[in-house]
Amino acid sequence: MTTILIETHKVFEGEQRKYRHYSETLDCDMVFSLFLPKQMDNMLTDLVWWLSGLTCTDDNFSQKGAFQKYASHHQLAVVMPDTSPRGTNVADDENWDLGQGAGFYLNATQEPWAKNYRMYDYLTKELPELVYTLIPNFSGKESIMGHSMGGHGALVIGLKNPERYRSISAFAPILNPSQVPWGKKAFTAYLGSDEKAWAAWDATSLIAETAIAPSILISQGTADAFYEVQLNEEAFLQVADGKKVNYEKLVGYDHSYFTIASFIEEHLQFHKDYLK
């Protein structure tokens, strides 16, 4: 697999990099960003995955997340994949909440999406094998986090693979996508009209069936315009009773990267506590 380094910037003594490669899983060229902390005294480096939300790319978090200082302090590598397959030969939709930029981190089964939209397999199988080779002194330990649609993705991937990820965190995640407009639209297109098939990609259904889940931190702004309709937590928290879930309301904060930048230190400290 050929990986091309297309951009690099020094930041807090580490490096913020951007790569391009061809994905066999998605059948298209893909880009991803990777922050590498400075290597000190052969210290082992842990890995945190960041999954972004609707309309975003790998650039959103790398440029607006304000995480590099804290990742450098904790000796964390942070990988930022794109949010969907992309390209002129990849299926798309005229609306912003479906198609390119809106992959929902699942494996599509319906046409025209099934050919390319296999983000779950890409993120859990193909991309990790590539990323591992790029991290000097990789410890082998991983956690996962995300925002909005990416928060949904982090929870689904983390809950499906509890033995792999030490912890999960999310900002304003879509916790019950099978019951809200964003999720219903995406799931119908990607997975078909049989709602039974949706449960495998719904964090509320997954945590209800998971005997032992990784520890979870969720931060939700009270001024988030999407909260009431798309991001409500009641069903998730009800079935998550007994699991290690810390759900916090951030008074006055909204859905933007200003909120993420304000609380990213807390989230990375949370992950480091479980990665140690």
PDB file of C-alpha atoms in Angstrom:
ATOM      1  CA  MET A   1       0.000   0.000   0.000  1.00  0.00           C
ATOM      2  CA  THR A   2       1.477   3.335  -1.109  1.00  0.00           C
ATOM      3  CA  THR A   3       1.039   6.186   1.356  1.00  0.00           C
ATOM      4  CA  ILE A   4       1.959   9.693   0.259  1.00  0.00           C
ATOM      5  CA  LEU A   5       2.807  12.403   2.791  1.00  0.00           C
ATOM      6  CA  ILE A   6       1.279  15.563   1.299  1.00  0.00           C
ATOM      7  CA  GLU A   7       1.568  18.048   4.187  1.00  0.00           C
ATOM      8  CA  THR A   8       3.372  18.454   7.502  1.00  0.00           C
ATOM      9  CA  HIS A   9       3.519  21.208  10.140  1.00  0.00           C
ATOM     10  CA  LYS A  10       5.495  21.422  13.365  1.00  0.00           C
ATOM     11  CA  VAL A  11       3.208  22.124  16.326  1.00  0.00           C
ATOM     12  CA  PHE A  12       3.956  21.859  20.067  1.00  0.00           C
ATOM     13  CA  GLU A  13       7.195  20.017  19.221  1.00  0.00           C
ATOM     14  CA  GLY A  14       5.221  17.354  17.362  1.00  0.00           C
ATOM     15  CA  GLU A  15       4.116  17.044  13.751  1.00  0.00           C
ATOM     16  CA  GLN A  16       0.672  17.499  12.206  1.00  0.00           C
ATOM     17  CA  ARG A  17       0.742  15.430   9.027  1.00  0.00           C
ATOM     18  CA  LYS A  18      -1.652  14.782   6.137  1.00  0.00           C
ATOM     19  CA  TYR A  19      -1.504  11.672   3.949  1.00  0.00           C
ATOM     20  CA  ARG A  20      -3.120  10.308   0.802  1.00  0.00           C
ATOM     21  CA  HIS A  21      -3.549   6.652  -0.126  1.00  0.00           C
ATOM     22  CA  TYR A  22      -5.737   4.419  -2.257  1.00  0.00           C
ATOM     23  CA  SER A  23      -8.302   2.464  -0.237  1.00  0.00           C
ATOM     24  CA  GLU A  24      -9.192  -0.964  -1.560  1.00  0.00           C
ATOM     25  CA  THR A  25     -12.087  -1.122   0.898  1.00  0.00           C
ATOM     26  CA  LEU A  26     -13.665   2.091  -0.370  1.00  0.00           C
ATOM     27  CA  ASP A  27     -12.369   1.790  -3.947  1.00  0.00           C
ATOM     28  CA  CYS A  28     -11.168   5.398  -4.095  1.00  0.00           C
ATOM     29  CA  ASP A  29      -8.354   7.675  -3.022  1.00  0.00           C
ATOM     30  CA  MET A  30      -8.587   8.796   0.604  1.00  0.00           C
ATOM     31  CA  VAL A  31      -6.817  11.329   2.786  1.00  0.00           C
ATOM     32  CA  PHE A  32      -6.311  11.329   6.546  1.00  0.00           C
ATOM     33  CA  SER A  33      -4.463  13.482   9.062  1.00  0.00           C
ATOM     34  CA  LEU A  34      -2.165  12.253  11.823  1.00  0.00           C
ATOM     35  CA  PHE A  35      -0.642  14.101  14.770  1.00  0.00           C
ATOM     36  CA  LEU A  36       2.578  12.612  16.100  1.00  0.00           C
ATOM     37  CA  PRO A  37       4.040  13.861  19.390  1.00  0.00           C
ATOM     38  CA  LYS A  38       7.776  14.398  19.718  1.00  0.00           C
ATOM     39  CA  GLN A  39       9.558  11.170  20.537  1.00  0.00           C
ATOM     40  CA  MET A  40      11.201  11.478  23.968  1.00  0.00           C
ATOM     41  CA  ASP A  41      13.436   8.891  25.659  1.00  0.00           C
ATOM     42  CA  ASN A  42      11.826   6.063  23.672  1.00  0.00           C
ATOM     43  CA  MET A  43       8.474   6.652  25.372  1.00  0.00           C
ATOM     44  CA  LEU A  44       5.653   4.522  24.028  1.00  0.00           C
ATOM     45  CA  THR A  45       2.968   6.375  22.091  1.00  0.00           C
ATOM     46  CA  ASP A  46      -0.736   5.572  22.485  1.00  0.00           C
ATOM     47  CA  LEU A  47      -3.288   6.207  19.714  1.00  0.00           C
ATOM     48  CA  VAL A  48      -6.598   8.098  19.780  1.00  0.00           C
ATOM     49  CA  TRP A  49      -8.991   8.050  16.838  1.00  0.00           C
ATOM     50  CA  TRP A  50     -11.017  11.189  16.081  1.00  0.00           C
ATOM     51  CA  LEU A  51     -14.143  10.906  13.887  1.00  0.00           C
ATOM     52  CA  SER A  52     -15.654  14.140  12.571  1.00  0.00           C
ATOM     53  CA  GLY A  53     -19.266  15.063  11.856  1.00  0.00           C
ATOM     54  CA  LEU A  54     -21.505  15.764   8.870  1.00  0.00           C
ATOM     55  CA  THR A  55     -19.922  17.833   6.062  1.00  0.00           C
ATOM     56  CA  CYS A  56     -16.489  17.699   7.738  1.00  0.00           C
ATOM     57  CA  THR A  57     -13.152  16.387   6.489  1.00  0.00           C
ATOM     58  CA  ASP A  58      -9.988  15.387   8.322  1.00  0.00           C
ATOM     59  CA  ASP A  59      -8.997  19.074   8.349  1.00  0.00           C
ATOM     60  CA  ASN A  60     -11.712  20.280  10.727  1.00  0.00           C
ATOM     61  CA  PHE A  61     -10.283  18.788  13.889  1.00  0.00           C
ATOM     62  CA  SER A  62      -6.634  19.188  12.911  1.00  0.00           C
ATOM     63  CA  GLN A  63      -7.116  22.919  12.350  1.00  0.00           C
ATOM     64  CA  LYS A  64      -9.839  23.856  14.848  1.00  0.00           C
ATOM     65  CA  GLY A  65      -9.764  21.226  17.599  1.00  0.00           C
ATOM     66  CA  ALA A  66      -6.943  22.812  19.655  1.00  0.00           C
ATOM     67  CA  PHE A  67      -5.855  19.357  20.772  1.00  0.00           C
ATOM     68  CA  GLN A  68      -2.181  19.206  19.787  1.00  0.00           C
ATOM     69  CA  LYS A  69      -0.806  20.785  22.985  1.00  0.00           C
ATOM     70  CA  TYR A  70      -2.569  18.217  25.174  1.00  0.00           C
ATOM     71  CA  ALA A  71      -1.851  15.266  22.876  1.00  0.00           C
ATOM     72  CA  SER A  72       1.821  16.228  22.937  1.00  0.00           C
ATOM     73  CA  HIS A  73       1.790  16.410  26.740  1.00  0.00           C
ATOM     74  CA  HIS A  74       0.203  12.963  27.052  1.00  0.00           C
ATOM     75  CA  GLN A  75       2.351  11.355  24.316  1.00  0.00           C
ATOM     76  CA  LEU A  76      -0.721  10.611  22.198  1.00  0.00           C
ATOM     77  CA  ALA A  77      -0.869  10.140  18.460  1.00  0.00           C
ATOM     78  CA  VAL A  78      -4.211  11.277  17.058  1.00  0.00           C
ATOM     79  CA  VAL A  79      -5.532  10.083  13.698  1.00  0.00           C
ATOM     80  CA  MET A  80      -8.281  11.947  11.838  1.00  0.00           C
ATOM     81  CA  PRO A  81      -9.865  10.027   8.932  1.00  0.00           C
ATOM     82  CA  ASP A  82     -12.174  11.630   6.401  1.00  0.00           C
ATOM     83  CA  THR A  83     -15.921  11.255   6.949  1.00  0.00           C
ATOM     84  CA  SER A  84     -16.745   9.290   3.785  1.00  0.00           C
ATOM     85  CA  PRO A  85     -15.372   7.979   0.514  1.00  0.00           C
ATOM     86  CA  ARG A  86     -14.943  10.728  -2.077  1.00  0.00           C
ATOM     87  CA  GLY A  87     -14.409  11.199  -5.791  1.00  0.00           C
ATOM     88  CA  THR A  88     -16.178  11.701  -9.104  1.00  0.00           C
ATOM     89  CA  ASN A  89     -16.945   7.976  -9.324  1.00  0.00           C
ATOM     90  CA  VAL A  90     -18.329   7.760  -5.775  1.00  0.00           C
ATOM     91  CA  ALA A  91     -22.101   7.993  -5.249  1.00  0.00           C
ATOM     92  CA  ASP A  92     -23.298  11.297  -3.813  1.00  0.00           C
ATOM     93  CA  ASP A  93     -26.465  13.189  -2.969  1.00  0.00           C
ATOM     94  CA  GLU A  94     -27.433  16.813  -3.493  1.00  0.00           C
ATOM     95  CA  ASN A  95     -28.195  17.233   0.217  1.00  0.00           C
ATOM     96  CA  TRP A  96     -25.488  17.815   2.826  1.00  0.00           C
ATOM     97  CA  ASP A  97     -26.631  15.060   5.202  1.00  0.00           C
ATOM     98  CA  LEU A  98     -26.246  12.127   2.810  1.00  0.00           C
ATOM     99  CA  GLY A  99     -23.478  10.903   0.528  1.00  0.00           C
ATOM    100  CA  GLN A 100     -20.001  12.392   0.413  1.00  0.00           C
ATOM    101  CA  GLY A 101     -19.189  13.964   3.781  1.00  0.00           C
ATOM    102  CA  ALA A 102     -21.906  11.895   5.441  1.00  0.00           C
ATOM    103  CA  GLY A 103     -20.727   8.292   5.556  1.00  0.00           C
ATOM    104  CA  PHE A 104     -22.153   7.545   9.037  1.00  0.00           C
ATOM    105  CA  TYR A 105     -19.276   5.112   9.733  1.00  0.00           C
ATOM    106  CA  LEU A 106     -21.198   2.003   8.679  1.00  0.00           C
ATOM    107  CA  ASN A 107     -21.083  -0.610   5.901  1.00  0.00           C
ATOM    108  CA  ALA A 108     -23.770   0.217   3.342  1.00  0.00           C
ATOM    109  CA  THR A 109     -25.755  -2.657   1.849  1.00  0.00           C
ATOM    110  CA  GLN A 110     -27.964  -0.754  -0.627  1.00  0.00           C
ATOM    111  CA  GLU A 111     -27.178   0.574  -4.095  1.00  0.00           C
ATOM    112  CA  PRO A 112     -25.681   2.869  -5.211  1.00  0.00           C
ATOM    113  CA  TRP A 113     -23.876   3.144  -1.850  1.00  0.00           C
ATOM    114  CA  ALA A 114     -22.692  -0.423  -1.204  1.00  0.00           C
ATOM    115  CA  LYS A 115     -19.767  -0.231  -3.638  1.00  0.00           C
ATOM    116  CA  ASN A 116     -17.898   2.519  -1.769  1.00  0.00           C
ATOM    117  CA  TYR A 117     -19.580   3.299   1.547  1.00  0.00           C
ATOM    118  CA  ARG A 118     -17.862   0.782   3.817  1.00  0.00           C
ATOM    119  CA  MET A 119     -16.432   3.166   6.375  1.00  0.00           C
ATOM    120  CA  TYR A 120     -16.699   0.705   9.265  1.00  0.00           C
ATOM    121  CA  ASP A 121     -14.453  -1.839   7.559  1.00  0.00           C
ATOM    122  CA  TYR A 122     -12.099   0.918   6.415  1.00  0.00           C
ATOM    123  CA  LEU A 123     -11.695   2.309   9.952  1.00  0.00           C
ATOM    124  CA  THR A 124     -11.465  -0.990  11.798  1.00  0.00           C
ATOM    125  CA  LYS A 125      -9.416  -3.052   9.317  1.00  0.00           C
ATOM    126  CA  GLU A 126      -7.660  -1.270   6.461  1.00  0.00           C
ATOM    127  CA  LEU A 127      -6.693   2.140   7.839  1.00  0.00           C
ATOM    128  CA  PRO A 128      -5.391   0.917  11.232  1.00  0.00           C
ATOM    129  CA  GLU A 129      -2.845  -1.361   9.599  1.00  0.00           C
ATOM    130  CA  LEU A 130      -1.521   1.625   7.689  1.00  0.00           C
ATOM    131  CA  VAL A 131      -1.582   4.050  10.636  1.00  0.00           C
ATOM    132  CA  TYR A 132       0.202   1.663  13.011  1.00  0.00           C
ATOM    133  CA  THR A 133       3.263   1.678  10.742  1.00  0.00           C
ATOM    134  CA  LEU A 134       3.456   5.490  10.897  1.00  0.00           C
ATOM    135  CA  ILE A 135       3.649   5.772  14.708  1.00  0.00           C
ATOM    136  CA  PRO A 136       7.138   5.386  16.198  1.00  0.00           C
ATOM    137  CA  ASN A 137       7.145   3.268  19.376  1.00  0.00           C
ATOM    138  CA  PHE A 138       3.426   2.550  19.126  1.00  0.00           C
ATOM    139  CA  SER A 139       2.183   0.997  22.372  1.00  0.00           C
ATOM    140  CA  GLY A 140      -0.615  -0.961  20.727  1.00  0.00           C
ATOM    141  CA  LYS A 141      -3.220   0.787  22.917  1.00  0.00           C
ATOM    142  CA  GLU A 142      -6.115   2.708  21.369  1.00  0.00           C
ATOM    143  CA  SER A 143      -9.112   4.844  22.302  1.00  0.00           C
ATOM    144  CA  ILE A 144     -11.738   6.492  20.099  1.00  0.00           C
ATOM    145  CA  MET A 145     -13.691   9.760  20.116  1.00  0.00           C
ATOM    146  CA  GLY A 146     -15.741  11.978  17.813  1.00  0.00           C
ATOM    147  CA  HIS A 147     -18.236  14.792  17.276  1.00  0.00           C
ATOM    148  CA  SER A 148     -21.895  14.650  16.183  1.00  0.00           C
ATOM    149  CA  MET A 149     -22.066  12.007  13.403  1.00  0.00           C
ATOM    150  CA  GLY A 150     -18.492  11.187  14.439  1.00  0.00           C
ATOM    151  CA  GLY A 151     -19.635  10.785  18.037  1.00  0.00           C
ATOM    152  CA  HIS A 152     -22.152   8.257  16.749  1.00  0.00           C
ATOM    153  CA  GLY A 153     -19.327   6.551  14.854  1.00  0.00           C
ATOM    154  CA  ALA A 154     -17.008   6.477  17.868  1.00  0.00           C
ATOM    155  CA  LEU A 155     -19.677   4.942  20.070  1.00  0.00           C
ATOM    156  CA  VAL A 156     -20.721   2.346  17.501  1.00  0.00           C
ATOM    157  CA  ILE A 157     -17.160   1.311  16.666  1.00  0.00           C
ATOM    158  CA  GLY A 158     -16.116   1.325  20.326  1.00  0.00           C
ATOM    159  CA  LEU A 159     -19.121  -0.690  21.472  1.00  0.00           C
ATOM    160  CA  LYS A 160     -18.692  -3.216  18.657  1.00  0.00           C
ATOM    161  CA  ASN A 161     -15.022  -3.676  19.642  1.00  0.00           C
ATOM    162  CA  PRO A 162     -14.850  -3.317  23.447  1.00  0.00           C
ATOM    163  CA  GLU A 163     -11.707  -5.417  23.677  1.00  0.00           C
ATOM    164  CA  ARG A 164      -9.853  -3.077  21.327  1.00  0.00           C
ATOM    165  CA  TYR A 165     -10.625   0.437  22.581  1.00  0.00           C
ATOM    166  CA  ARG A 166      -9.750   1.370  26.166  1.00  0.00           C
ATOM    167  CA  SER A 167     -12.249   4.270  26.262  1.00  0.00           C
ATOM    168  CA  ILE A 168     -14.790   6.181  24.165  1.00  0.00           C
ATOM    169  CA  SER A 169     -15.723   9.843  24.236  1.00  0.00           C
ATOM    170  CA  ALA A 170     -17.984  12.084  22.200  1.00  0.00           C
ATOM    171  CA  PHE A 171     -19.090  15.658  21.770  1.00  0.00           C
ATOM    172  CA  ALA A 172     -22.797  16.055  20.922  1.00  0.00           C
ATOM    173  CA  PRO A 173     -23.182  12.533  19.485  1.00  0.00           C
ATOM    174  CA  ILE A 174     -26.186  11.163  17.614  1.00  0.00           C
ATOM    175  CA  LEU A 175     -27.000   8.648  20.329  1.00  0.00           C
ATOM    176  CA  ASN A 176     -30.148   7.070  18.880  1.00  0.00           C
ATOM    177  CA  PRO A 177     -29.899   7.518  15.090  1.00  0.00           C
ATOM    178  CA  SER A 178     -32.656   5.054  14.242  1.00  0.00           C
ATOM    179  CA  GLN A 179     -35.120   7.398  15.968  1.00  0.00           C
ATOM    180  CA  VAL A 180     -34.053  10.828  14.665  1.00  0.00           C
ATOM    181  CA  PRO A 181     -34.250  12.499  11.210  1.00  0.00           C
ATOM    182  CA  TRP A 182     -30.529  12.440  10.380  1.00  0.00           C
ATOM    183  CA  GLY A 183     -30.226   8.755  11.175  1.00  0.00           C
ATOM    184  CA  LYS A 184     -33.501   7.648   9.611  1.00  0.00           C
ATOM    185  CA  LYS A 185     -32.575   9.300   6.319  1.00  0.00           C
ATOM    186  CA  ALA A 186     -29.056   7.844   6.250  1.00  0.00           C
ATOM    187  CA  PHE A 187     -30.026   4.371   7.451  1.00  0.00           C
ATOM    188  CA  THR A 188     -32.870   4.084   4.923  1.00  0.00           C
ATOM    189  CA  ALA A 189     -30.520   5.018   2.088  1.00  0.00           C
ATOM    190  CA  TYR A 190     -27.491   2.980   3.179  1.00  0.00           C
ATOM    191  CA  LEU A 191     -29.146  -0.009   4.875  1.00  0.00           C
ATOM    192  CA  GLY A 192     -32.670  -0.219   3.441  1.00  0.00           C
ATOM    193  CA  SER A 193     -36.111   0.109   4.978  1.00  0.00           C
ATOM    194  CA  ASP A 194     -35.876  -2.875   7.359  1.00  0.00           C
ATOM    195  CA  GLU A 195     -35.390  -1.133  10.704  1.00  0.00           C
ATOM    196  CA  LYS A 196     -34.162  -4.358  12.308  1.00  0.00           C
ATOM    197  CA  ALA A 197     -30.940  -3.948  10.319  1.00  0.00           C
ATOM    198  CA  TRP A 198     -30.464  -0.468  11.774  1.00  0.00           C
ATOM    199  CA  ALA A 199     -29.935  -1.705  15.340  1.00  0.00           C
ATOM    200  CA  ALA A 200     -26.408  -2.905  14.525  1.00  0.00           C
ATOM    201  CA  TRP A 201     -25.433   0.732  13.882  1.00  0.00           C
ATOM    202  CA  ASP A 202     -27.318   2.428  16.720  1.00  0.00           C
ATOM    203  CA  ALA A 203     -25.398   3.162  19.945  1.00  0.00           C
ATOM    204  CA  THR A 204     -28.552   2.895  22.049  1.00  0.00           C
ATOM    205  CA  SER A 205     -29.271  -0.614  20.766  1.00  0.00           C
ATOM    206  CA  LEU A 206     -25.624  -1.649  21.043  1.00  0.00           C
ATOM    207  CA  ILE A 207     -25.039  -0.522  24.616  1.00  0.00           C
ATOM    208  CA  ALA A 208     -28.241  -2.252  25.707  1.00  0.00           C
ATOM    209  CA  GLU A 209     -26.808  -5.545  24.404  1.00  0.00           C
ATOM    210  CA  THR A 210     -23.181  -5.044  25.492  1.00  0.00           C
ATOM    211  CA  ALA A 211     -22.282  -6.880  28.689  1.00  0.00           C
ATOM    212  CA  ILE A 212     -19.029  -5.007  29.310  1.00  0.00           C
ATOM    213  CA  ALA A 213     -18.546  -1.656  27.563  1.00  0.00           C
ATOM    214  CA  PRO A 214     -15.483   0.610  27.610  1.00  0.00           C
ATOM    215  CA  SER A 215     -15.751   3.672  29.836  1.00  0.00           C
ATOM    216  CA  ILE A 216     -17.599   6.477  28.054  1.00  0.00           C
ATOM    217  CA  LEU A 217     -17.514  10.278  28.389  1.00  0.00           C
ATOM    218  CA  ILE A 218     -20.133  12.371  26.565  1.00  0.00           C
ATOM    219  CA  SER A 219     -20.251  16.192  26.531  1.00  0.00           C
ATOM    220  CA  GLN A 220     -23.351  17.965  25.235  1.00  0.00           C
ATOM    221  CA  GLY A 221     -23.824  21.730  24.997  1.00  0.00           C
ATOM    222  CA  THR A 222     -27.115  23.107  26.285  1.00  0.00           C
ATOM    223  CA  ALA A 223     -27.165  25.782  23.551  1.00  0.00           C
ATOM    224  CA  ASP A 224     -26.750  23.195  20.779  1.00  0.00           C
ATOM    225  CA  ALA A 225     -29.403  23.941  18.125  1.00  0.00           C
ATOM    226  CA  PHE A 226     -29.533  20.247  17.121  1.00  0.00           C
ATOM    227  CA  TYR A 227     -29.967  18.876  20.626  1.00  0.00           C
ATOM    228  CA  GLU A 228     -33.731  18.492  21.041  1.00  0.00           C
ATOM    229  CA  VAL A 229     -34.441  16.850  17.678  1.00  0.00           C
ATOM    230  CA  GLN A 230     -31.237  14.989  16.757  1.00  0.00           C
ATOM    231  CA  LEU A 231     -29.115  14.442  19.868  1.00  0.00           C
ATOM    232  CA  ASN A 232     -31.387  13.649  22.813  1.00  0.00           C
ATOM    233  CA  GLU A 233     -29.797  11.328  25.371  1.00  0.00           C
ATOM    234  CA  GLU A 234     -32.760   9.936  27.333  1.00  0.00           C
ATOM    235  CA  ALA A 235     -33.152   6.556  25.589  1.00  0.00           C
ATOM    236  CA  PHE A 236     -29.386   5.938  25.570  1.00  0.00           C
ATOM    237  CA  LEU A 237     -28.891   6.703  29.252  1.00  0.00           C
ATOM    238  CA  GLN A 238     -31.885   4.607  30.232  1.00  0.00           C
ATOM    239  CA  VAL A 239     -30.492   1.425  28.664  1.00  0.00           C
ATOM    240  CA  ALA A 240     -26.904   2.304  29.637  1.00  0.00           C
ATOM    241  CA  ASP A 241     -27.734   2.112  33.329  1.00  0.00           C
ATOM    242  CA  GLY A 242     -24.982   0.161  35.061  1.00  0.00           C
ATOM    243  CA  LYS A 243     -22.371   0.906  32.391  1.00  0.00           C
ATOM    244  CA  LYS A 244     -19.504   3.362  32.958  1.00  0.00           C
ATOM    245  CA  VAL A 245     -21.069   6.382  31.240  1.00  0.00           C
ATOM    246  CA  ASN A 246     -20.383   9.971  32.281  1.00  0.00           C
ATOM    247  CA  TYR A 247     -22.843  12.277  30.482  1.00  0.00           C
ATOM    248  CA  GLU A 248     -22.249  15.968  31.112  1.00  0.00           C
ATOM    249  CA  LYS A 249     -24.207  19.061  30.086  1.00  0.00           C
ATOM    250  CA  LEU A 250     -22.109  22.093  29.138  1.00  0.00           C
ATOM    251  CA  VAL A 251     -24.162  25.155  30.001  1.00  0.00           C
ATOM    252  CA  GLY A 252     -24.308  27.721  27.208  1.00  0.00           C
ATOM    253  CA  TYR A 253     -22.105  25.803  24.754  1.00  0.00           C
ATOM    254  CA  ASP A 254     -23.227  25.002  21.207  1.00  0.00           C
ATOM    255  CA  HIS A 255     -22.505  22.461  18.432  1.00  0.00           C
ATOM    256  CA  SER A 256     -19.382  24.178  17.119  1.00  0.00           C
ATOM    257  CA  TYR A 257     -15.651  23.558  17.353  1.00  0.00           C
ATOM    258  CA  PHE A 258     -15.496  26.352  19.934  1.00  0.00           C
ATOM    259  CA  THR A 259     -17.075  23.843  22.323  1.00  0.00           C
ATOM    260  CA  ILE A 260     -14.676  21.091  21.316  1.00  0.00           C
ATOM    261  CA  ALA A 261     -11.652  23.365  21.773  1.00  0.00           C
ATOM    262  CA  SER A 262     -12.930  24.386  25.216  1.00  0.00           C
ATOM    263  CA  PHE A 263     -13.194  20.814  26.540  1.00  0.00           C
ATOM    264  CA  ILE A 264     -10.730  18.778  24.490  1.00  0.00           C
ATOM    265  CA  GLU A 265      -8.194  18.837  27.332  1.00  0.00           C
ATOM    266  CA  GLU A 266     -10.697  17.078  29.593  1.00  0.00           C
ATOM    267  CA  HIS A 267     -11.437  14.451  26.940  1.00  0.00           C
ATOM    268  CA  LEU A 268      -7.796  13.650  26.235  1.00  0.00           C
ATOM    269  CA  GLN A 269      -7.071  13.400  29.961  1.00  0.00           C
ATOM    270  CA  PHE A 270     -10.000  10.961  30.206  1.00  0.00           C
ATOM    271  CA  HIS A 271      -8.504   8.796  27.478  1.00  0.00           C
ATOM    272  CA  LYS A 272      -4.999   8.945  28.889  1.00  0.00           C
ATOM    273  CA  ASP A 273      -6.273   7.735  32.256  1.00  0.00           C
ATOM    274  CA  TYR A 274      -7.538   4.540  30.583  1.00  0.00           C
ATOM    275  CA  LEU A 275      -4.610   4.149  28.201  1.00  0.00           C
ATOM    276  CA  LYS A 276      -2.045   4.127  31.008  1.00  0.00           C
TER     277      LYS A 276
END
